[in-house]
């Protein structure tokens, strides 16, 4: 991400991340951040439905 942050894929959670960690307790805030900042935001399908 150092060289080209606008091309980074950003995500809050995926199938490789342990659920209910303190870092992702406020998912709405986390998604608001990645959707409004540089990079390609990736929304995890289980958070979408």
PDB file of C-alpha atoms in Angstrom:
ATOM      1  CA  UNK A   1       0.000   0.000   0.000  1.00  0.00           C
ATOM      2  CA  UNK A   2       2.991   2.278   0.361  1.00  0.00           C
ATOM      3  CA  UNK A   3       3.618   2.682  -3.372  1.00  0.00           C
ATOM      4  CA  UNK A   4       0.056   3.034  -4.701  1.00  0.00           C
ATOM      5  CA  UNK A   5      -2.580   3.284  -1.959  1.00  0.00           C
ATOM      6  CA  UNK A   6      -5.276   4.098  -4.513  1.00  0.00           C
ATOM      7  CA  UNK A   7      -4.898   0.559  -5.915  1.00  0.00           C
ATOM      8  CA  UNK A   8      -5.050  -1.304  -2.594  1.00  0.00           C
ATOM      9  CA  UNK A   9      -7.975  -3.591  -1.801  1.00  0.00           C
ATOM     10  CA  UNK A  10      -9.331  -2.687   1.632  1.00  0.00           C
ATOM     11  CA  UNK A  11     -11.571  -4.891   3.740  1.00  0.00           C
ATOM     12  CA  UNK A  12     -13.037  -5.013   7.224  1.00  0.00           C
ATOM     13  CA  UNK A  13     -13.553  -8.745   7.478  1.00  0.00           C
ATOM     14  CA  UNK A  14     -13.223 -11.863   5.336  1.00  0.00           C
ATOM     15  CA  UNK A  15     -13.284 -15.628   5.765  1.00  0.00           C
ATOM     16  CA  UNK A  16      -9.668 -15.636   7.022  1.00  0.00           C
ATOM     17  CA  UNK A  17     -10.292 -13.196   9.896  1.00  0.00           C
ATOM     18  CA  UNK A  18     -11.613 -14.342  13.285  1.00  0.00           C
ATOM     19  CA  UNK A  19     -15.100 -12.944  13.897  1.00  0.00           C
ATOM     20  CA  UNK A  20     -16.070 -10.699  16.827  1.00  0.00           C
ATOM     21  CA  UNK A  21     -12.618  -9.305  17.459  1.00  0.00           C
ATOM     22  CA  UNK A  22     -12.435  -5.918  19.211  1.00  0.00           C
ATOM     23  CA  UNK A  23     -11.079  -4.340  16.030  1.00  0.00           C
ATOM     24  CA  UNK A  24     -14.255  -5.124  14.058  1.00  0.00           C
ATOM     25  CA  UNK A  25     -16.878  -4.532  16.747  1.00  0.00           C
ATOM     26  CA  UNK A  26     -17.958  -1.276  15.064  1.00  0.00           C
ATOM     27  CA  UNK A  27     -18.375  -2.578  11.529  1.00  0.00           C
ATOM     28  CA  UNK A  28     -20.548   0.330  10.402  1.00  0.00           C
ATOM     29  CA  UNK A  29     -17.749   2.765  11.210  1.00  0.00           C
ATOM     30  CA  UNK A  30     -15.144   0.497   9.612  1.00  0.00           C
ATOM     31  CA  UNK A  31     -17.154   0.180   6.391  1.00  0.00           C
ATOM     32  CA  UNK A  32     -17.783   3.940   6.334  1.00  0.00           C
ATOM     33  CA  UNK A  33     -14.022   4.427   6.490  1.00  0.00           C
ATOM     34  CA  UNK A  34     -13.061   1.999   3.727  1.00  0.00           C
ATOM     35  CA  UNK A  35     -15.902   3.169   1.450  1.00  0.00           C
ATOM     36  CA  UNK A  36     -14.798   6.810   1.659  1.00  0.00           C
ATOM     37  CA  UNK A  37     -11.005   6.464   1.499  1.00  0.00           C
ATOM     38  CA  UNK A  38      -8.472   5.462  -1.144  1.00  0.00           C
ATOM     39  CA  UNK A  39      -8.436   1.966  -2.526  1.00  0.00           C
ATOM     40  CA  UNK A  40     -10.931  -0.602  -3.733  1.00  0.00           C
ATOM     41  CA  UNK A  41     -13.303  -1.439  -0.855  1.00  0.00           C
ATOM     42  CA  UNK A  42     -14.303  -5.073  -0.566  1.00  0.00           C
ATOM     43  CA  UNK A  43     -17.522  -5.835   1.344  1.00  0.00           C
ATOM     44  CA  UNK A  44     -17.616  -9.333   2.853  1.00  0.00           C
ATOM     45  CA  UNK A  45     -20.708 -11.182   1.611  1.00  0.00           C
ATOM     46  CA  UNK A  46     -21.834 -12.213   5.119  1.00  0.00           C
ATOM     47  CA  UNK A  47     -21.832  -8.554   6.181  1.00  0.00           C
ATOM     48  CA  UNK A  48     -23.815  -7.590   3.074  1.00  0.00           C
ATOM     49  CA  UNK A  49     -26.772  -9.935   3.736  1.00  0.00           C
TER      50      UNK A  49
END
